[in-house]
mmCIF file of C-alpha atoms and ligand atoms in Angstrom:
data_model
loop_
_atom_site.group_PDB
_atom_site.id
_atom_site.type_symbol
_atom_site.label_atom_id
_atom_site.label_comp_id
_atom_site.label_asym_id
_atom_site.label_seq_id
_atom_site.Cartn_x
_atom_site.Cartn_y
_atom_site.Cartn_z
ATOM 1 C CA UNK A 30 109.105 83.155 -54.125
ATOM 2 C CA UNK A 31 107.658 86.406 -52.766
ATOM 3 C CA UNK A 32 107.453 87.056 -49.024
ATOM 4 C CA UNK A 33 103.670 87.319 -49.355
ATOM 5 C CA UNK A 34 103.468 83.852 -50.978
ATOM 6 C CA UNK A 35 105.797 82.350 -48.376
ATOM 7 C CA UNK A 36 103.677 83.865 -45.591
ATOM 8 C CA UNK A 37 100.479 82.591 -47.182
ATOM 9 C CA UNK A 38 101.783 79.031 -47.397
ATOM 10 C CA UNK A 39 103.387 78.923 -43.968
ATOM 11 C CA UNK A 40 100.284 80.373 -42.307
ATOM 12 C CA UNK A 41 98.086 77.812 -44.041
ATOM 13 C CA UNK A 42 100.359 74.960 -42.984
ATOM 14 C CA UNK A 43 100.514 76.297 -39.410
ATOM 15 C CA UNK A 44 96.718 76.463 -39.120
ATOM 16 C CA UNK A 45 96.085 73.088 -40.783
ATOM 17 C CA UNK A 46 98.903 70.976 -39.315
ATOM 18 C CA UNK A 47 100.567 73.122 -36.603
ATOM 19 C CA UNK A 48 103.853 72.787 -38.477
ATOM 20 C CA UNK A 49 105.892 75.913 -37.807
ATOM 21 C CA UNK A 50 107.914 77.151 -40.787
ATOM 22 C CA UNK A 51 110.027 80.010 -39.497
ATOM 23 C CA UNK A 52 111.246 82.867 -41.708
ATOM 24 C CA UNK A 53 114.488 81.573 -43.149
ATOM 25 C CA UNK A 54 112.781 78.390 -44.405
ATOM 26 C CA UNK A 55 111.867 80.009 -47.715
ATOM 27 C CA UNK A 56 114.269 77.750 -49.573
ATOM 28 C CA UNK A 57 112.757 74.591 -48.059
ATOM 29 C CA UNK A 58 109.207 75.727 -48.834
ATOM 30 C CA UNK A 59 110.085 76.765 -52.360
ATOM 31 C CA UNK A 60 111.915 73.562 -53.204
ATOM 32 C CA UNK A 61 109.029 71.425 -51.918
ATOM 33 C CA UNK A 62 106.500 73.552 -53.792
ATOM 34 C CA UNK A 63 108.646 73.179 -56.864
ATOM 35 C CA UNK A 64 108.337 69.403 -56.772
ATOM 36 C CA UNK A 65 104.593 69.631 -56.161
ATOM 37 C CA UNK A 66 104.116 72.262 -58.919
ATOM 38 C CA UNK A 67 105.854 70.012 -61.409
ATOM 39 C CA UNK A 68 103.784 67.014 -60.317
ATOM 40 C CA UNK A 69 100.534 68.992 -60.557
ATOM 41 C CA UNK A 70 101.545 70.486 -63.917
ATOM 42 C CA UNK A 71 101.933 74.111 -62.881
ATOM 43 C CA UNK A 72 104.565 76.156 -64.667
ATOM 44 C CA UNK A 73 106.092 77.332 -61.372
ATOM 45 C CA UNK A 74 105.561 77.438 -57.595
ATOM 46 C CA UNK A 75 104.255 81.008 -58.059
ATOM 47 C CA UNK A 76 101.506 79.755 -60.321
ATOM 48 C CA UNK A 77 100.631 77.029 -57.837
ATOM 49 C CA UNK A 78 100.317 79.567 -54.993
ATOM 50 C CA UNK A 79 98.176 81.802 -57.223
ATOM 51 C CA UNK A 80 95.818 78.848 -57.701
ATOM 52 C CA UNK A 81 95.745 78.216 -53.944
ATOM 53 C CA UNK A 82 94.758 81.812 -53.319
ATOM 54 C CA UNK A 83 92.097 81.730 -56.055
ATOM 55 C CA UNK A 84 90.410 78.598 -54.719
ATOM 56 C CA UNK A 85 90.627 78.278 -50.937
ATOM 57 C CA UNK A 86 90.184 74.779 -49.437
ATOM 58 C CA UNK A 87 90.903 72.765 -52.563
ATOM 59 C CA UNK A 88 92.492 69.353 -52.850
ATOM 60 C CA UNK A 89 95.628 71.244 -53.788
ATOM 61 C CA UNK A 90 95.742 72.795 -50.305
ATOM 62 C CA UNK A 91 95.830 69.353 -48.806
ATOM 63 C CA UNK A 92 98.695 68.396 -51.106
ATOM 64 C CA UNK A 93 100.609 71.497 -50.050
ATOM 65 C CA UNK A 94 100.283 70.524 -46.371
ATOM 66 C CA UNK A 95 101.448 66.989 -47.177
ATOM 67 C CA UNK A 96 104.374 68.402 -49.149
ATOM 68 C CA UNK A 97 105.459 70.441 -46.131
ATOM 69 C CA UNK A 98 105.667 67.418 -43.824
ATOM 70 C CA UNK A 99 109.084 65.923 -43.202
ATOM 71 C CA UNK A 100 108.731 62.146 -43.400
ATOM 72 C CA UNK A 101 112.296 61.318 -42.406
ATOM 73 C CA UNK A 102 112.392 57.943 -40.653
ATOM 74 C CA UNK A 103 114.268 54.637 -40.688
ATOM 75 C CA UNK A 104 114.154 51.143 -39.255
ATOM 76 C CA UNK A 105 115.066 51.039 -35.548
ATOM 77 C CA UNK A 106 115.742 54.775 -35.641
ATOM 78 C CA UNK A 107 117.882 55.852 -32.670
ATOM 79 C CA UNK A 108 117.907 52.156 -31.516
ATOM 80 C CA UNK A 109 117.756 52.963 -27.736
ATOM 81 C CA UNK A 110 113.947 53.268 -27.536
ATOM 82 C CA UNK A 111 113.710 49.806 -29.107
ATOM 83 C CA UNK A 112 116.161 48.463 -26.527
ATOM 84 C CA UNK A 113 114.025 50.058 -23.796
ATOM 85 C CA UNK A 114 110.956 48.457 -25.351
ATOM 86 C CA UNK A 115 112.611 45.045 -25.364
ATOM 87 C CA UNK A 116 114.324 45.148 -21.977
ATOM 88 C CA UNK A 117 112.028 47.360 -19.918
ATOM 89 C CA UNK A 118 108.636 48.395 -21.222
ATOM 90 C CA UNK A 119 107.345 45.149 -22.687
ATOM 91 C CA UNK A 120 108.505 42.781 -19.910
ATOM 92 C CA UNK A 121 106.878 45.118 -17.357
ATOM 93 C CA UNK A 122 103.618 45.441 -19.257
ATOM 94 C CA UNK A 123 103.440 41.731 -20.046
ATOM 95 C CA UNK A 124 103.677 41.021 -16.319
ATOM 96 C CA UNK A 125 101.100 43.673 -15.434
ATOM 97 C CA UNK A 126 98.594 42.671 -18.115
ATOM 98 C CA UNK A 127 99.159 38.897 -17.791
ATOM 99 C CA UNK A 128 95.601 38.324 -16.680
ATOM 100 C CA UNK A 129 93.810 40.470 -19.249
ATOM 101 C CA UNK A 130 96.304 39.491 -21.998
ATOM 102 C CA UNK A 131 95.736 42.904 -23.544
ATOM 103 C CA UNK A 132 98.251 45.273 -25.077
ATOM 104 C CA UNK A 133 97.355 48.505 -26.810
ATOM 105 C CA UNK A 134 100.018 50.366 -28.735
ATOM 106 C CA UNK A 135 99.756 53.648 -30.638
ATOM 107 C CA UNK A 136 102.345 55.129 -32.963
ATOM 108 C CA UNK A 137 101.388 58.776 -33.456
ATOM 109 C CA UNK A 138 103.532 59.871 -36.413
ATOM 110 C CA UNK A 139 103.997 56.725 -38.411
ATOM 111 C CA UNK A 140 105.433 58.286 -41.569
ATOM 112 C CA UNK A 141 106.255 55.550 -44.094
ATOM 113 C CA UNK A 142 105.939 52.744 -41.524
ATOM 114 C CA UNK A 143 109.509 51.730 -40.696
ATOM 115 C CA UNK A 144 109.029 52.570 -36.997
ATOM 116 C CA UNK A 145 105.874 50.465 -36.637
ATOM 117 C CA UNK A 146 107.390 47.525 -38.466
ATOM 118 C CA UNK A 147 110.481 47.800 -36.253
ATOM 119 C CA UNK A 148 108.167 47.439 -33.255
ATOM 120 C CA UNK A 149 106.419 44.470 -34.873
ATOM 121 C CA UNK A 150 109.773 42.765 -35.496
ATOM 122 C CA UNK A 151 110.800 43.415 -31.880
ATOM 123 C CA UNK A 152 107.596 41.766 -30.730
ATOM 124 C CA UNK A 153 107.860 38.822 -33.086
ATOM 125 C CA UNK A 154 111.515 38.226 -32.227
ATOM 126 C CA UNK A 155 111.375 38.573 -28.455
ATOM 127 C CA UNK A 156 107.736 38.338 -27.322
ATOM 128 C CA UNK A 157 105.919 36.188 -29.906
ATOM 129 C CA UNK A 158 103.313 35.268 -27.275
ATOM 130 C CA UNK A 159 102.003 38.835 -27.543
ATOM 131 C CA UNK A 160 100.749 38.142 -31.034
ATOM 132 C CA UNK A 161 98.185 35.749 -29.569
ATOM 133 C CA UNK A 162 97.124 38.332 -26.984
ATOM 134 C CA UNK A 163 94.348 40.805 -27.546
ATOM 135 C CA UNK A 164 96.936 43.026 -29.167
ATOM 136 C CA UNK A 165 96.014 46.266 -30.872
ATOM 137 C CA UNK A 166 98.491 48.395 -32.758
ATOM 138 C CA UNK A 167 97.203 51.685 -34.176
ATOM 139 C CA UNK A 168 99.518 53.774 -36.339
ATOM 140 C CA UNK A 169 98.390 57.245 -37.386
ATOM 141 C CA UNK A 170 99.800 59.731 -39.842
ATOM 142 C CA UNK A 171 98.770 62.993 -41.462
ATOM 143 C CA UNK A 172 100.531 62.712 -44.813
ATOM 144 C CA UNK A 173 98.487 60.572 -47.203
ATOM 145 C CA UNK A 174 101.407 59.609 -49.437
ATOM 146 C CA UNK A 175 103.490 58.502 -46.466
ATOM 147 C CA UNK A 176 100.604 56.488 -45.088
ATOM 148 C CA UNK A 177 99.950 54.768 -48.405
ATOM 149 C CA UNK A 178 103.595 53.724 -48.444
ATOM 150 C CA UNK A 179 103.387 52.566 -44.828
ATOM 151 C CA UNK A 180 100.368 50.396 -45.587
ATOM 152 C CA UNK A 181 102.066 48.872 -48.616
ATOM 153 C CA UNK A 182 105.114 48.053 -46.477
ATOM 154 C CA UNK A 183 107.466 48.128 -49.473
ATOM 155 C CA UNK A 184 110.934 49.599 -49.209
ATOM 156 C CA UNK A 185 113.843 50.280 -51.510
ATOM 157 C CA UNK A 186 117.268 48.738 -50.988
ATOM 158 C CA UNK A 187 118.450 52.119 -49.705
ATOM 159 C CA UNK A 188 115.675 52.207 -47.107
ATOM 160 C CA UNK A 189 116.299 48.685 -45.803
ATOM 161 C CA UNK A 190 119.999 49.494 -45.641
ATOM 162 C CA UNK A 191 119.151 52.165 -43.068
ATOM 163 C CA UNK A 192 118.974 50.497 -39.672
ATOM 164 C CA UNK A 193 117.648 47.059 -40.566
ATOM 165 C CA UNK A 194 119.961 44.155 -39.627
ATOM 166 C CA UNK A 195 120.480 41.676 -42.488
ATOM 167 C CA UNK A 196 119.127 38.816 -40.354
ATOM 168 C CA UNK A 197 115.831 40.638 -39.905
ATOM 169 C CA UNK A 198 115.674 41.620 -43.569
ATOM 170 C CA UNK A 199 115.935 37.996 -44.623
ATOM 171 C CA UNK A 200 113.480 36.805 -42.003
ATOM 172 C CA UNK A 201 110.742 39.418 -42.303
ATOM 173 C CA UNK A 202 110.907 40.750 -45.885
ATOM 174 C CA UNK A 203 110.348 39.244 -49.300
ATOM 175 C CA UNK A 204 111.946 40.602 -52.422
ATOM 176 C CA UNK A 205 109.425 42.118 -54.860
ATOM 177 C CA UNK A 206 111.278 43.324 -57.933
ATOM 178 C CA UNK A 207 113.583 46.108 -56.822
ATOM 179 C CA UNK A 208 111.829 46.423 -53.457
ATOM 180 C CA UNK A 209 111.476 44.545 -50.173
ATOM 181 C CA UNK A 210 108.011 43.838 -48.804
ATOM 182 C CA UNK A 211 107.354 43.440 -45.087
ATOM 183 C CA UNK A 212 105.734 40.129 -44.072
ATOM 184 C CA UNK A 213 102.001 40.283 -44.644
ATOM 185 C CA UNK A 214 100.860 38.577 -41.419
ATOM 186 C CA UNK A 215 102.675 41.178 -39.305
ATOM 187 C CA UNK A 216 101.838 44.062 -41.632
ATOM 188 C CA UNK A 217 98.140 43.261 -41.242
ATOM 189 C CA UNK A 218 98.410 43.604 -37.478
ATOM 190 C CA UNK A 219 99.117 47.315 -37.837
ATOM 191 C CA UNK A 220 95.959 49.383 -38.133
ATOM 192 C CA UNK A 221 97.042 52.461 -40.136
ATOM 193 C CA UNK A 222 94.702 55.449 -39.872
ATOM 194 C CA UNK A 223 94.867 58.956 -41.207
ATOM 195 C CA UNK A 224 94.939 61.434 -38.324
ATOM 196 C CA UNK A 225 95.976 65.018 -37.785
ATOM 197 C CA UNK A 226 97.313 65.467 -34.256
ATOM 198 C CA UNK A 227 95.751 68.935 -34.024
ATOM 199 C CA UNK A 228 92.301 67.905 -35.251
ATOM 200 C CA UNK A 229 89.872 65.286 -34.002
ATOM 201 C CA UNK A 230 91.596 62.054 -32.948
ATOM 202 C CA UNK A 231 90.431 58.624 -34.003
ATOM 203 C CA UNK A 232 89.020 56.443 -31.239
ATOM 204 C CA UNK A 233 91.719 54.722 -29.258
ATOM 205 C CA UNK A 234 91.511 52.190 -26.427
ATOM 206 C CA UNK A 235 93.344 52.839 -23.125
ATOM 207 C CA UNK A 236 96.971 52.729 -24.204
ATOM 208 C CA UNK A 237 99.930 50.809 -22.786
ATOM 209 C CA UNK A 238 102.607 52.267 -25.047
ATOM 210 C CA UNK A 239 102.639 55.420 -27.149
ATOM 211 C CA UNK A 240 105.416 56.115 -29.627
ATOM 212 C CA UNK A 241 105.198 59.806 -30.530
ATOM 213 C CA UNK A 242 108.665 60.374 -31.856
ATOM 214 C CA UNK A 243 110.117 63.232 -33.833
ATOM 215 C CA UNK A 244 106.883 65.085 -34.483
ATOM 216 C CA UNK A 245 106.448 67.441 -31.499
ATOM 217 C CA UNK A 246 109.635 69.192 -32.669
ATOM 218 C CA UNK A 247 107.638 70.758 -35.524
ATOM 219 C CA UNK A 248 105.026 72.334 -33.236
ATOM 220 C CA UNK A 249 104.820 75.425 -31.033
ATOM 221 C CA UNK A 250 104.715 75.129 -27.249
ATOM 222 C CA UNK A 251 100.930 75.431 -26.902
ATOM 223 C CA UNK A 252 100.373 72.669 -29.461
ATOM 224 C CA UNK A 253 102.892 70.395 -27.724
ATOM 225 C CA UNK A 254 101.093 70.987 -24.409
ATOM 226 C CA UNK A 255 97.673 70.213 -25.859
ATOM 227 C CA UNK A 256 98.886 67.008 -27.518
ATOM 228 C CA UNK A 257 100.762 65.796 -24.424
ATOM 229 C CA UNK A 258 97.651 66.464 -22.300
ATOM 230 C CA UNK A 259 95.554 64.328 -24.646
ATOM 231 C CA UNK A 260 98.142 61.525 -24.646
ATOM 232 C CA UNK A 261 98.233 61.583 -20.832
ATOM 233 C CA UNK A 262 94.488 60.980 -20.669
ATOM 234 C CA UNK A 263 94.725 58.044 -23.070
ATOM 235 C CA UNK A 264 97.525 56.228 -21.255
ATOM 236 C CA UNK A 265 96.643 53.431 -18.894
ATOM 237 C CA UNK A 266 98.141 53.750 -15.372
ATOM 238 C CA UNK A 267 101.758 52.591 -15.723
ATOM 239 C CA UNK A 268 101.660 53.038 -19.513
ATOM 240 C CA UNK A 269 104.598 54.644 -21.301
ATOM 241 C CA UNK A 270 105.109 57.518 -23.685
ATOM 242 C CA UNK A 271 108.207 57.356 -25.882
ATOM 243 C CA UNK A 272 109.355 60.612 -27.490
ATOM 244 C CA UNK A 273 112.117 61.467 -29.949
ATOM 245 C CA UNK A 274 115.659 62.148 -28.752
ATOM 246 C CA UNK A 275 115.189 65.931 -28.935
ATOM 247 C CA UNK A 276 111.764 65.892 -27.262
ATOM 248 C CA UNK A 277 110.619 65.924 -23.659
ATOM 249 C CA UNK A 278 107.549 66.532 -21.498
ATOM 250 C CA UNK A 279 109.641 68.718 -19.194
ATOM 251 C CA UNK A 280 108.214 72.233 -18.797
ATOM 252 C CA UNK A 281 105.318 71.216 -20.994
ATOM 253 C CA UNK A 282 103.278 68.772 -18.917
ATOM 254 C CA UNK A 283 104.113 68.131 -15.290
ATOM 255 C CA UNK A 284 101.677 65.222 -15.154
ATOM 256 C CA UNK A 285 104.420 63.032 -16.608
ATOM 257 C CA UNK A 286 107.462 61.634 -14.874
ATOM 258 C CA UNK A 287 110.673 60.723 -16.644
ATOM 259 C CA UNK A 288 111.765 57.087 -16.330
ATOM 260 C CA UNK A 289 115.375 56.347 -17.290
ATOM 261 C CA UNK A 290 116.138 53.187 -19.280
ATOM 262 C CA UNK A 291 119.815 52.640 -19.876
ATOM 263 C CA UNK A 292 120.669 55.111 -22.681
ATOM 264 C CA UNK A 293 117.219 56.629 -23.101
ATOM 265 C CA UNK A 294 114.211 57.815 -21.133
ATOM 266 C CA UNK A 295 110.492 57.274 -21.413
ATOM 267 C CA UNK A 296 107.600 59.021 -19.701
ATOM 268 C CA UNK A 297 104.875 57.726 -17.416
ATOM 269 C CA UNK A 298 101.848 59.460 -15.935
ATOM 270 C CA UNK A 299 102.567 60.480 -12.342
ATOM 271 C CA UNK A 300 100.213 58.565 -10.134
ATOM 272 C CA UNK A 301 100.072 61.265 -7.481
ATOM 273 C CA UNK A 302 99.273 64.127 -9.829
ATOM 274 C CA UNK A 303 95.647 63.176 -10.272
ATOM 275 C CA UNK A 304 96.042 64.647 -13.731
ATOM 276 C CA UNK A 305 95.303 61.344 -15.372
ATOM 277 C CA UNK A 306 91.626 62.042 -14.746
ATOM 278 C CA UNK A 307 91.569 65.696 -15.697
HETATM 279 C C1 LIG B 16 110.060 63.114 -38.942
HETATM 280 S S1 LIG B 16 108.665 62.075 -39.130
HETATM 281 C C2 LIG B 16 108.858 60.995 -37.749
HETATM 282 C C3 LIG B 16 108.540 59.582 -38.119
HETATM 283 C C4 LIG B 16 108.784 58.563 -37.020
HETATM 284 N N1 LIG B 16 107.955 58.807 -35.874
HETATM 285 C C5 LIG B 16 110.229 58.541 -36.610
HETATM 286 O O1 LIG B 16 110.570 59.020 -35.539
HETATM 287 O O2 LIG B 16 111.069 58.027 -37.375
HETATM 288 C C6 LIG B 16 107.343 63.168 -38.610
HETATM 289 C C7 LIG B 16 105.979 62.737 -39.123
HETATM 290 O O3 LIG B 16 104.986 63.504 -38.455
HETATM 291 C C8 LIG B 16 103.943 63.769 -39.372
HETATM 292 N N2 LIG B 16 103.190 64.962 -38.943
HETATM 293 C C9 LIG B 16 103.550 66.254 -39.032
HETATM 294 N N3 LIG B 16 102.574 67.053 -38.582
HETATM 295 C C10 LIG B 16 101.565 66.247 -38.195
HETATM 296 C C11 LIG B 16 100.284 66.480 -37.637
HETATM 297 N N4 LIG B 16 99.797 67.706 -37.413
HETATM 298 N N5 LIG B 16 99.515 65.406 -37.348
HETATM 299 C C12 LIG B 16 99.963 64.143 -37.578
HETATM 300 N N6 LIG B 16 101.171 63.857 -38.105
HETATM 301 C C13 LIG B 16 101.957 64.896 -38.412
HETATM 302 C C14 LIG B 16 104.662 63.971 -40.700
HETATM 303 O O4 LIG B 16 103.803 63.762 -41.789
HETATM 304 C C15 LIG B 16 105.802 62.971 -40.612
HETATM 305 O O5 LIG B 16 105.498 61.768 -41.264
#
């Protein structure tokens, strides 16, 4: 692929999704474009890029952005945040919201859904009473293919082998041919919506817990700051932000404080900062 084509694609993806593809990622871009070119019946990635240039803002552009997203995820990924959820976050929030019986949860980079369904299994296993609360779970994602898979809640044997204990597989999934389908009653509780974190956000209620894991790593510093600022304003006092293992609010948004939970840390809006209202 020529440098000019690589630059065209990476600039488009940066503007549309804030995903930074540094020089040196030519191979990654080319191999993903290769798959897309074949799928869209172009003779080569070069021909696909030529079509992009000839017709700006086509459906093909959208597919290129989707193809450049990394949808890597698994059930109970990195386990510690789920332990923190079970032992710290949820017991605290259940106590605090006991009167209103309200819990609002947002997962901001849902990918193919394993993370959200891991949360739903945690709830159903350890806090089933929450399911009769006024409980809202919004899961958003940019990539349309990933979101369609998330909504369907169907996973291959290989996918359920990654992180899902056998006891939970048997309890919460039904075999459908070669795949495993997540239990419909819990699947329906997750409100999947398409959303680009750098464009207009869907309406969200004041949030108790935000899972925004393993997505800020793709963005530049200014984008991370803007997104964290928006999350801060959506969190209820005492609400928690959970980031990926390689992510932090440190040096990006000093309106958050780090709260340690055993082998992980979550983030809460500092009450003294006054930033919650800014
Ligand atoms: C590596 S996955 C993380 C999935 C899950 N949160 C986890 O930790 O396992 C990152 C996800 O972020 C999504 N993403 C990337 N850029 C985005 C953007 N600008 N807006 C919304 N989602 C985005 C990708 O499509 C991808 O599904």
